[in-house]
mmCIF file with all atom_site columns, C-alpha atoms and ligand atoms in Angstrom:
data_model
loop_
_atom_site.group_PDB
_atom_site.id
_atom_site.type_symbol
_atom_site.label_atom_id
_atom_site.label_alt_id
_atom_site.label_comp_id
_atom_site.label_asym_id
_atom_site.label_entity_id
_atom_site.label_seq_id
_atom_site.pdbx_PDB_ins_code
_atom_site.Cartn_x
_atom_site.Cartn_y
_atom_site.Cartn_z
_atom_site.occupancy
_atom_site.B_iso_or_equiv
_atom_site.pdbx_formal_charge
_atom_site.auth_seq_id
_atom_site.auth_comp_id
_atom_site.auth_asym_id
_atom_site.auth_atom_id
_atom_site.pdbx_PDB_model_num
ATOM   1   C CA  . MET P 1 1   ? 103.541 105.600 120.834 1.00 95.00 ? 1369 MET P CA  1
ATOM   2   C CA  . LYS P 1 2   ? 102.600 105.125 117.188 1.00 98.00 ? 1370 LYS P CA  1
ATOM   3   C CA  . VAL P 1 3   ? 102.200 101.476 116.318 1.00 98.00 ? 1371 VAL P CA  1
ATOM   4   C CA  . ALA P 1 4   ? 101.369 100.106 112.873 1.00 98.00 ? 1372 ALA P CA  1
ATOM   5   C CA  . ILE P 1 5   ? 100.413 96.607  111.851 1.00 98.00 ? 1373 ILE P CA  1
ATOM   6   C CA  . PHE P 1 6   ? 101.817 95.455  108.505 1.00 98.00 ? 1374 PHE P CA  1
ATOM   7   C CA  . PRO P 1 7   ? 99.537  92.539  107.665 1.00 98.00 ? 1375 PRO P CA  1
ATOM   8   C CA  . GLY P 1 8   ? 99.977  90.063  104.850 1.00 98.00 ? 1376 GLY P CA  1
ATOM   9   C CA  . SER P 1 9   ? 100.390 86.454  103.871 1.00 97.00 ? 1377 SER P CA  1
ATOM   10  C CA  . PHE P 1 10  ? 104.127 86.895  103.245 1.00 98.00 ? 1378 PHE P CA  1
ATOM   11  C CA  . ASP P 1 11  ? 104.244 83.511  101.527 1.00 97.00 ? 1379 ASP P CA  1
ATOM   12  C CA  . PRO P 1 12  ? 107.137 84.281  101.183 1.00 97.00 ? 1380 PRO P CA  1
ATOM   13  C CA  . PHE P 1 13  ? 108.278 87.724  102.445 1.00 98.00 ? 1381 PHE P CA  1
ATOM   14  C CA  . THR P 1 14  ? 109.903 89.490  99.487  1.00 97.00 ? 1382 THR P CA  1
ATOM   15  C CA  . VAL P 1 15  ? 112.186 92.483  98.965  1.00 97.00 ? 1383 VAL P CA  1
ATOM   16  C CA  . GLY P 1 16  ? 108.999 94.373  97.983  1.00 97.00 ? 1384 GLY P CA  1
ATOM   17  C CA  . HIS P 1 17  ? 107.543 93.750  101.449 1.00 98.00 ? 1385 HIS P CA  1
ATOM   18  C CA  . ALA P 1 18  ? 110.870 94.684  103.065 1.00 98.00 ? 1386 ALA P CA  1
ATOM   19  C CA  . SER P 1 19  ? 110.873 97.977  101.196 1.00 98.00 ? 1387 SER P CA  1
ATOM   20  C CA  . ILE P 1 20  ? 107.443 98.893  102.617 1.00 98.00 ? 1388 ILE P CA  1
ATOM   21  C CA  . VAL P 1 21  ? 108.644 98.069  106.154 1.00 98.00 ? 1389 VAL P CA  1
ATOM   22  C CA  . GLU P 1 22  ? 111.820 100.100 105.708 1.00 98.00 ? 1390 GLU P CA  1
ATOM   23  C CA  . ARG P 1 23  ? 109.900 103.096 104.412 1.00 98.00 ? 1391 ARG P CA  1
ATOM   24  C CA  . GLY P 1 24  ? 107.317 102.747 107.192 1.00 98.00 ? 1392 GLY P CA  1
ATOM   25  C CA  . LEU P 1 25  ? 109.890 102.769 109.997 1.00 98.00 ? 1393 LEU P CA  1
ATOM   26  C CA  . PRO P 1 26  ? 110.471 106.556 110.027 1.00 98.00 ? 1394 PRO P CA  1
ATOM   27  C CA  . MET P 1 27  ? 106.711 107.089 110.353 1.00 98.00 ? 1395 MET P CA  1
ATOM   28  C CA  . PHE P 1 28  ? 105.983 104.832 113.334 1.00 98.00 ? 1396 PHE P CA  1
ATOM   29  C CA  . ASP P 1 29  ? 107.596 103.999 116.666 1.00 98.00 ? 1397 ASP P CA  1
ATOM   30  C CA  . ARG P 1 30  ? 106.937 100.306 116.167 1.00 98.00 ? 1398 ARG P CA  1
ATOM   31  C CA  . ILE P 1 31  ? 105.783 98.071  113.329 1.00 98.00 ? 1399 ILE P CA  1
ATOM   32  C CA  . VAL P 1 32  ? 104.191 94.702  114.018 1.00 98.00 ? 1400 VAL P CA  1
ATOM   33  C CA  . ILE P 1 33  ? 104.411 92.435  110.981 1.00 98.00 ? 1401 ILE P CA  1
ATOM   34  C CA  . GLY P 1 34  ? 101.327 90.213  111.122 1.00 98.00 ? 1402 GLY P CA  1
ATOM   35  C CA  . VAL P 1 35  ? 101.633 86.949  109.244 1.00 98.00 ? 1403 VAL P CA  1
ATOM   36  C CA  . GLY P 1 36  ? 98.096  85.969  108.357 1.00 97.00 ? 1404 GLY P CA  1
ATOM   37  C CA  . VAL P 1 37  ? 97.256  82.310  108.822 1.00 96.00 ? 1405 VAL P CA  1
ATOM   38  C CA  . ASN P 1 38  ? 94.202  81.104  106.987 1.00 88.00 ? 1406 ASN P CA  1
ATOM   39  C CA  . ASP P 1 39  ? 93.293  77.591  108.046 1.00 82.00 ? 1407 ASP P CA  1
ATOM   40  C CA  . LYS P 1 40  ? 91.094  77.146  104.995 1.00 83.00 ? 1408 LYS P CA  1
ATOM   41  C CA  . LYS P 1 41  ? 93.766  78.157  102.496 1.00 84.00 ? 1409 LYS P CA  1
ATOM   42  C CA  . ARG P 1 42  ? 96.816  75.987  101.984 1.00 87.00 ? 1410 ARG P CA  1
ATOM   43  C CA  . SER P 1 43  ? 100.011 78.007  102.043 1.00 92.00 ? 1411 SER P CA  1
ATOM   44  C CA  . PHE P 1 44  ? 103.319 77.270  100.337 1.00 95.00 ? 1412 PHE P CA  1
ATOM   45  C CA  . TYR P 1 45  ? 105.373 77.873  103.481 1.00 95.00 ? 1413 TYR P CA  1
ATOM   46  C CA  . ASP P 1 46  ? 103.925 77.057  106.858 1.00 95.00 ? 1414 ASP P CA  1
ATOM   47  C CA  . PRO P 1 47  ? 103.322 79.928  109.276 1.00 95.00 ? 1415 PRO P CA  1
ATOM   48  C CA  . GLU P 1 48  ? 106.343 79.103  111.472 1.00 96.00 ? 1416 GLU P CA  1
ATOM   49  C CA  . GLN P 1 49  ? 108.699 79.223  108.474 1.00 96.00 ? 1417 GLN P CA  1
ATOM   50  C CA  . ARG P 1 50  ? 107.252 82.547  107.345 1.00 97.00 ? 1418 ARG P CA  1
ATOM   51  C CA  . VAL P 1 51  ? 107.512 84.082  110.824 1.00 98.00 ? 1419 VAL P CA  1
ATOM   52  C CA  . GLU P 1 52  ? 111.055 82.766  111.345 1.00 97.00 ? 1420 GLU P CA  1
ATOM   53  C CA  . ALA P 1 53  ? 112.234 84.060  107.968 1.00 96.00 ? 1421 ALA P CA  1
ATOM   54  C CA  . ILE P 1 54  ? 110.931 87.570  108.709 1.00 98.00 ? 1422 ILE P CA  1
ATOM   55  C CA  . ARG P 1 55  ? 112.347 87.535  112.256 1.00 98.00 ? 1423 ARG P CA  1
ATOM   56  C CA  . ARG P 1 56  ? 115.791 86.833  110.821 1.00 97.00 ? 1424 ARG P CA  1
ATOM   57  C CA  . VAL P 1 57  ? 115.512 89.813  108.507 1.00 97.00 ? 1425 VAL P CA  1
ATOM   58  C CA  . TYR P 1 58  ? 114.778 92.109  111.458 1.00 97.00 ? 1426 TYR P CA  1
ATOM   59  C CA  . ALA P 1 59  ? 116.867 90.411  114.140 1.00 97.00 ? 1427 ALA P CA  1
ATOM   60  C CA  . ASN P 1 60  ? 118.703 93.691  114.781 1.00 96.00 ? 1428 ASN P CA  1
ATOM   61  C CA  . GLU P 1 61  ? 115.694 95.980  114.636 1.00 97.00 ? 1429 GLU P CA  1
ATOM   62  C CA  . PRO P 1 62  ? 114.054 96.199  118.080 1.00 97.00 ? 1430 PRO P CA  1
ATOM   63  C CA  . ARG P 1 63  ? 111.223 98.337  116.730 1.00 98.00 ? 1431 ARG P CA  1
ATOM   64  C CA  . ILE P 1 64  ? 109.890 95.449  114.663 1.00 98.00 ? 1432 ILE P CA  1
ATOM   65  C CA  . LYS P 1 65  ? 107.921 92.522  116.019 1.00 98.00 ? 1433 LYS P CA  1
ATOM   66  C CA  . VAL P 1 66  ? 106.712 89.555  113.961 1.00 98.00 ? 1434 VAL P CA  1
ATOM   67  C CA  . VAL P 1 67  ? 103.628 87.553  114.932 1.00 98.00 ? 1435 VAL P CA  1
ATOM   68  C CA  . ALA P 1 68  ? 101.310 85.050  113.297 1.00 98.00 ? 1436 ALA P CA  1
ATOM   69  C CA  . TYR P 1 69  ? 97.557  85.588  113.575 1.00 98.00 ? 1437 TYR P CA  1
ATOM   70  C CA  . ASN P 1 70  ? 94.495  83.720  112.435 1.00 96.00 ? 1438 ASN P CA  1
ATOM   71  C CA  . ASP P 1 71  ? 91.731  86.177  113.181 1.00 97.00 ? 1439 ASP P CA  1
ATOM   72  C CA  . LEU P 1 72  ? 90.914  89.566  111.681 1.00 97.00 ? 1440 LEU P CA  1
ATOM   73  C CA  . THR P 1 73  ? 93.558  92.234  111.201 1.00 98.00 ? 1441 THR P CA  1
ATOM   74  C CA  . ILE P 1 74  ? 91.476  94.550  113.424 1.00 98.00 ? 1442 ILE P CA  1
ATOM   75  C CA  . ASP P 1 75  ? 91.712  91.958  116.212 1.00 98.00 ? 1443 ASP P CA  1
ATOM   76  C CA  . LEU P 1 76  ? 95.491  92.043  115.879 1.00 98.00 ? 1444 LEU P CA  1
ATOM   77  C CA  . VAL P 1 77  ? 95.344  95.842  115.844 1.00 98.00 ? 1445 VAL P CA  1
ATOM   78  C CA  . ARG P 1 78  ? 93.544  95.772  119.198 1.00 98.00 ? 1446 ARG P CA  1
ATOM   79  C CA  . ARG P 1 79  ? 95.832  93.140  120.745 1.00 98.00 ? 1447 ARG P CA  1
ATOM   80  C CA  . GLU P 1 80  ? 98.933  95.100  119.815 1.00 98.00 ? 1448 GLU P CA  1
ATOM   81  C CA  . GLY P 1 81  ? 97.512  98.492  120.782 1.00 98.00 ? 1449 GLY P CA  1
ATOM   82  C CA  . ALA P 1 82  ? 98.100  99.730  117.227 1.00 98.00 ? 1450 ALA P CA  1
ATOM   83  C CA  . GLN P 1 83  ? 96.502  102.781 115.632 1.00 98.00 ? 1451 GLN P CA  1
ATOM   84  C CA  . PHE P 1 84  ? 97.515  102.196 112.025 1.00 98.00 ? 1452 PHE P CA  1
ATOM   85  C CA  . ILE P 1 85  ? 97.606  99.539  109.337 1.00 98.00 ? 1453 ILE P CA  1
ATOM   86  C CA  . LEU P 1 86  ? 100.408 99.750  106.793 1.00 98.00 ? 1454 LEU P CA  1
ATOM   87  C CA  . ARG P 1 87  ? 99.893  98.411  103.270 1.00 98.00 ? 1455 ARG P CA  1
ATOM   88  C CA  . GLY P 1 88  ? 101.680 98.622  99.933  1.00 97.00 ? 1456 GLY P CA  1
ATOM   89  C CA  . LEU P 1 89  ? 99.965  99.522  96.670  1.00 96.00 ? 1457 LEU P CA  1
ATOM   90  C CA  . ARG P 1 90  ? 101.465 98.029  93.559  1.00 93.00 ? 1458 ARG P CA  1
ATOM   91  C CA  . SER P 1 91  ? 98.934  98.909  90.916  1.00 90.00 ? 1459 SER P CA  1
ATOM   92  C CA  . VAL P 1 92  ? 95.350  99.881  90.185  1.00 90.00 ? 1460 VAL P CA  1
ATOM   93  C CA  . LYS P 1 93  ? 94.579  96.194  90.596  1.00 87.00 ? 1461 LYS P CA  1
ATOM   94  C CA  . ASP P 1 94  ? 95.352  96.524  94.303  1.00 90.00 ? 1462 ASP P CA  1
ATOM   95  C CA  . PHE P 1 95  ? 93.541  99.820  94.663  1.00 93.00 ? 1463 PHE P CA  1
ATOM   96  C CA  . GLU P 1 96  ? 89.850  98.955  94.881  1.00 93.00 ? 1464 GLU P CA  1
ATOM   97  C CA  . TYR P 1 97  ? 90.406  95.978  97.133  1.00 94.00 ? 1465 TYR P CA  1
ATOM   98  C CA  . GLU P 1 98  ? 92.612  97.984  99.466  1.00 96.00 ? 1466 GLU P CA  1
ATOM   99  C CA  . ARG P 1 99  ? 90.188  100.899 99.531  1.00 96.00 ? 1467 ARG P CA  1
ATOM   100 C CA  . ASP P 1 100 ? 87.291  98.651  100.578 1.00 97.00 ? 1468 ASP P CA  1
ATOM   101 C CA  . ILE P 1 101 ? 89.271  96.839  103.256 1.00 97.00 ? 1469 ILE P CA  1
ATOM   102 C CA  . ALA P 1 102 ? 90.629  100.148 104.593 1.00 98.00 ? 1470 ALA P CA  1
ATOM   103 C CA  . ALA P 1 103 ? 87.121  101.622 104.745 1.00 98.00 ? 1471 ALA P CA  1
ATOM   104 C CA  . MET P 1 104 ? 85.767  98.562  106.552 1.00 98.00 ? 1472 MET P CA  1
ATOM   105 C CA  . ASN P 1 105 ? 88.629  98.537  109.058 1.00 98.00 ? 1473 ASN P CA  1
ATOM   106 C CA  . LYS P 1 106 ? 88.046  102.221 109.735 1.00 98.00 ? 1474 LYS P CA  1
ATOM   107 C CA  . ARG P 1 107 ? 84.336  101.585 110.195 1.00 98.00 ? 1475 ARG P CA  1
ATOM   108 C CA  . LEU P 1 108 ? 84.805  98.597  112.493 1.00 96.00 ? 1476 LEU P CA  1
ATOM   109 C CA  . ALA P 1 109 ? 87.799  99.668  114.539 1.00 96.00 ? 1477 ALA P CA  1
ATOM   110 C CA  . GLY P 1 110 ? 88.488  103.328 113.785 1.00 97.00 ? 1478 GLY P CA  1
ATOM   111 C CA  . VAL P 1 111 ? 91.900  102.348 112.480 1.00 98.00 ? 1479 VAL P CA  1
ATOM   112 C CA  . GLU P 1 112 ? 93.548  104.344 109.694 1.00 98.00 ? 1480 GLU P CA  1
ATOM   113 C CA  . THR P 1 113 ? 95.325  102.549 106.864 1.00 98.00 ? 1481 THR P CA  1
ATOM   114 C CA  . VAL P 1 114 ? 98.490  104.116 105.522 1.00 98.00 ? 1482 VAL P CA  1
ATOM   115 C CA  . MET P 1 115 ? 99.272  103.076 101.946 1.00 97.00 ? 1483 MET P CA  1
ATOM   116 C CA  . LEU P 1 116 ? 102.671 103.406 100.382 1.00 97.00 ? 1484 LEU P CA  1
ATOM   117 C CA  . PHE P 1 117 ? 103.087 103.172 96.640  1.00 96.00 ? 1485 PHE P CA  1
ATOM   118 C CA  . THR P 1 118 ? 105.495 100.448 95.673  1.00 94.00 ? 1486 THR P CA  1
ATOM   119 C CA  . GLU P 1 119 ? 108.840 101.584 94.390  1.00 95.00 ? 1487 GLU P CA  1
ATOM   120 C CA  . ALA P 1 120 ? 108.697 101.094 90.618  1.00 93.00 ? 1488 ALA P CA  1
ATOM   121 C CA  . HIS P 1 121 ? 111.526 98.562  90.548  1.00 95.00 ? 1489 HIS P CA  1
ATOM   122 C CA  . TYR P 1 122 ? 109.621 96.294  92.942  1.00 95.00 ? 1490 TYR P CA  1
ATOM   123 C CA  . SER P 1 123 ? 106.158 96.557  91.454  1.00 92.00 ? 1491 SER P CA  1
ATOM   124 C CA  . ASP P 1 124 ? 106.429 93.295  89.502  1.00 94.00 ? 1492 ASP P CA  1
ATOM   125 C CA  . ILE P 1 125 ? 107.553 91.266  92.520  1.00 96.00 ? 1493 ILE P CA  1
ATOM   126 C CA  . SER P 1 126 ? 104.819 89.269  94.204  1.00 96.00 ? 1494 SER P CA  1
ATOM   127 C CA  . SER P 1 127 ? 104.852 86.268  96.496  1.00 97.00 ? 1495 SER P CA  1
ATOM   128 C CA  . SER P 1 128 ? 102.837 84.319  93.945  1.00 96.00 ? 1496 SER P CA  1
ATOM   129 C CA  . VAL P 1 129 ? 105.376 84.882  91.157  1.00 96.00 ? 1497 VAL P CA  1
ATOM   130 C CA  . VAL P 1 130 ? 108.202 83.938  93.538  1.00 97.00 ? 1498 VAL P CA  1
ATOM   131 C CA  . ARG P 1 131 ? 106.366 80.721  94.488  1.00 96.00 ? 1499 ARG P CA  1
ATOM   132 C CA  . GLU P 1 132 ? 105.886 79.871  90.838  1.00 96.00 ? 1500 GLU P CA  1
ATOM   133 C CA  . LEU P 1 133 ? 109.591 80.380  90.128  1.00 97.00 ? 1501 LEU P CA  1
ATOM   134 C CA  . ILE P 1 134 ? 110.572 78.240  93.130  1.00 95.00 ? 1502 ILE P CA  1
ATOM   135 C CA  . ALA P 1 135 ? 108.224 75.494  92.000  1.00 94.00 ? 1503 ALA P CA  1
ATOM   136 C CA  . TYR P 1 136 ? 110.084 75.397  88.680  1.00 96.00 ? 1504 TYR P CA  1
ATOM   137 C CA  . GLY P 1 137 ? 113.492 75.437  90.300  1.00 95.00 ? 1505 GLY P CA  1
ATOM   138 C CA  . LYS P 1 138 ? 114.490 78.976  89.325  1.00 96.00 ? 1506 LYS P CA  1
ATOM   139 C CA  . ASP P 1 139 ? 116.836 81.170  91.348  1.00 95.00 ? 1507 ASP P CA  1
ATOM   140 C CA  . VAL P 1 140 ? 114.756 83.671  93.319  1.00 96.00 ? 1508 VAL P CA  1
ATOM   141 C CA  . SER P 1 141 ? 117.531 84.987  95.545  1.00 95.00 ? 1509 SER P CA  1
ATOM   142 C CA  . ALA P 1 142 ? 117.186 88.467  94.050  1.00 95.00 ? 1510 ALA P CA  1
ATOM   143 C CA  . PHE P 1 143 ? 113.600 88.642  95.273  1.00 97.00 ? 1511 PHE P CA  1
ATOM   144 C CA  . LEU P 1 144 ? 114.031 87.577  98.901  1.00 97.00 ? 1512 LEU P CA  1
ATOM   145 C CA  . PRO P 1 145 ? 115.805 89.593  101.613 1.00 96.00 ? 1513 PRO P CA  1
ATOM   146 C CA  . GLN P 1 146 ? 119.161 87.938  102.191 1.00 88.00 ? 1514 GLN P CA  1
ATOM   147 C CA  . PRO P 1 147 ? 118.756 86.861  105.846 1.00 81.00 ? 1515 PRO P CA  1
ATOM   148 C CA  . ALA P 1 148 ? 115.449 85.217  104.991 1.00 74.00 ? 1516 ALA P CA  1
ATOM   149 C CA  . GLN P 1 149 ? 116.922 82.906  102.392 1.00 71.00 ? 1517 GLN P CA  1
ATOM   150 C CA  . THR P 1 150 ? 120.195 81.865  103.950 1.00 55.00 ? 1518 THR P CA  1
ATOM   151 C CA  . GLU P 1 151 ? 119.140 80.438  107.258 1.00 44.00 ? 1519 GLU P CA  1
ATOM   152 C CA  . THR P 1 152 ? 115.567 79.364  106.986 1.00 46.00 ? 1520 THR P CA  1
ATOM   153 C CA  . ASN P 1 153 ? 115.753 76.964  104.150 1.00 53.00 ? 1521 ASN P CA  1
ATOM   154 C CA  . LEU P 1 154 ? 113.207 79.064  102.376 1.00 61.00 ? 1522 LEU P CA  1
ATOM   155 C CA  . LEU P 1 155 ? 114.734 77.941  99.132  1.00 57.00 ? 1523 LEU P CA  1
ATOM   156 C CA  . LYS P 1 156 ? 113.664 74.353  99.353  1.00 52.00 ? 1524 LYS P CA  1
HETATM 157 P P1  . LIG H 2 .   ? 97.923  89.781  101.107 1.00 85.48 ? 318  LIG H P1  1
HETATM 158 O O1  . LIG H 2 .   ? 97.778  88.303  100.976 1.00 85.48 ? 318  LIG H O1  1
HETATM 159 O O2  . LIG H 2 .   ? 97.220  90.356  102.309 1.00 85.48 ? 318  LIG H O2  1
HETATM 160 O O3  . LIG H 2 .   ? 97.702  90.598  99.851  1.00 85.48 ? 318  LIG H O3  1
HETATM 161 P P2  . LIG H 2 .   ? 100.759 89.935  100.692 1.00 85.48 ? 318  LIG H P2  1
HETATM 162 O O4  . LIG H 2 .   ? 101.663 89.110  101.517 1.00 85.48 ? 318  LIG H O4  1
HETATM 163 O O5  . LIG H 2 .   ? 100.604 89.565  99.253  1.00 85.48 ? 318  LIG H O5  1
HETATM 164 O O6  . LIG H 2 .   ? 99.408  89.960  101.488 1.00 85.48 ? 318  LIG H O6  1
HETATM 165 O O7  . LIG H 2 .   ? 101.179 91.466  100.760 1.00 85.48 ? 318  LIG H O7  1
HETATM 166 C C1  . LIG H 2 .   ? 101.188 92.192  101.959 1.00 85.48 ? 318  LIG H C1  1
HETATM 167 C C2  . LIG H 2 .   ? 101.282 93.677  101.652 1.00 85.48 ? 318  LIG H C2  1
HETATM 168 O O8  . LIG H 2 .   ? 102.492 93.947  100.946 1.00 85.48 ? 318  LIG H O8  1
HETATM 169 C C3  . LIG H 2 .   ? 100.166 94.197  100.764 1.00 85.48 ? 318  LIG H C3  1
HETATM 170 O O9  . LIG H 2 .   ? 99.844  95.510  101.173 1.00 85.48 ? 318  LIG H O9  1
HETATM 171 C C4  . LIG H 2 .   ? 100.778 94.232  99.392  1.00 85.48 ? 318  LIG H C4  1
HETATM 172 O O10 . LIG H 2 .   ? 100.175 95.204  98.565  1.00 85.48 ? 318  LIG H O10 1
HETATM 173 C C5  . LIG H 2 .   ? 102.192 94.608  99.744  1.00 85.48 ? 318  LIG H C5  1
HETATM 174 N N1  . LIG H 2 .   ? 103.134 94.158  98.703  1.00 85.48 ? 318  LIG H N1  1
HETATM 175 C C6  . LIG H 2 .   ? 103.210 92.951  98.137  1.00 85.48 ? 318  LIG H C6  1
HETATM 176 N N2  . LIG H 2 .   ? 104.190 92.905  97.213  1.00 85.48 ? 318  LIG H N2  1
HETATM 177 C C7  . LIG H 2 .   ? 104.740 94.137  97.192  1.00 85.48 ? 318  LIG H C7  1
HETATM 178 C C8  . LIG H 2 .   ? 105.781 94.753  96.435  1.00 85.48 ? 318  LIG H C8  1
HETATM 179 N N3  . LIG H 2 .   ? 106.441 94.096  95.503  1.00 85.48 ? 318  LIG H N3  1
HETATM 180 N N4  . LIG H 2 .   ? 106.082 96.030  96.715  1.00 85.48 ? 318  LIG H N4  1
HETATM 181 C C9  . LIG H 2 .   ? 105.402 96.703  97.679  1.00 85.48 ? 318  LIG H C9  1
HETATM 182 N N5  . LIG H 2 .   ? 104.398 96.197  98.392  1.00 85.48 ? 318  LIG H N5  1
HETATM 183 C C10 . LIG H 2 .   ? 104.060 94.932  98.170  1.00 85.48 ? 318  LIG H C10 1
#
């Protein structure tokens, strides 16, 4: 059974994230979306809202599980019996950071990271830009998967 962890802050989960999950599904038997909770960093949405929003998106996809975690991604990898970490690469800005984290995770836990290049039409979409737009009252519905916005009150 091939299991991948897709870790991130997902604050909030965007159509760019959803595209990585969708493209990862044919490669793995199961994907566990790990919502990272950092007690020292204040988030825009609280962890429960983020988890709930993503669960709604994948309510009909039994191969996807959504969990919150507040330790290292490699700890989540071990708990879930995963062999892979899935990440998206938007630009060269992401590259060096991702390469270092992937190398460290391989060193510490023997886990391989699979990187997918972002589809060009999603490369400008980031959670931080979406948060900024929400803060200024702009419509961000084009950037969030539909089930996530309708029922979770993500658009506060
Ligand atoms: P983190 O805080 O760990 O960077 P994010 O929630 O920002 O987490 O992103 C999680 C993963 O999704 C990362 O691998 C990131 O590169 C990827 N990602 C973010 N936005 C996009 C996008 N628009 N298209 C594809 N992948 C993306």
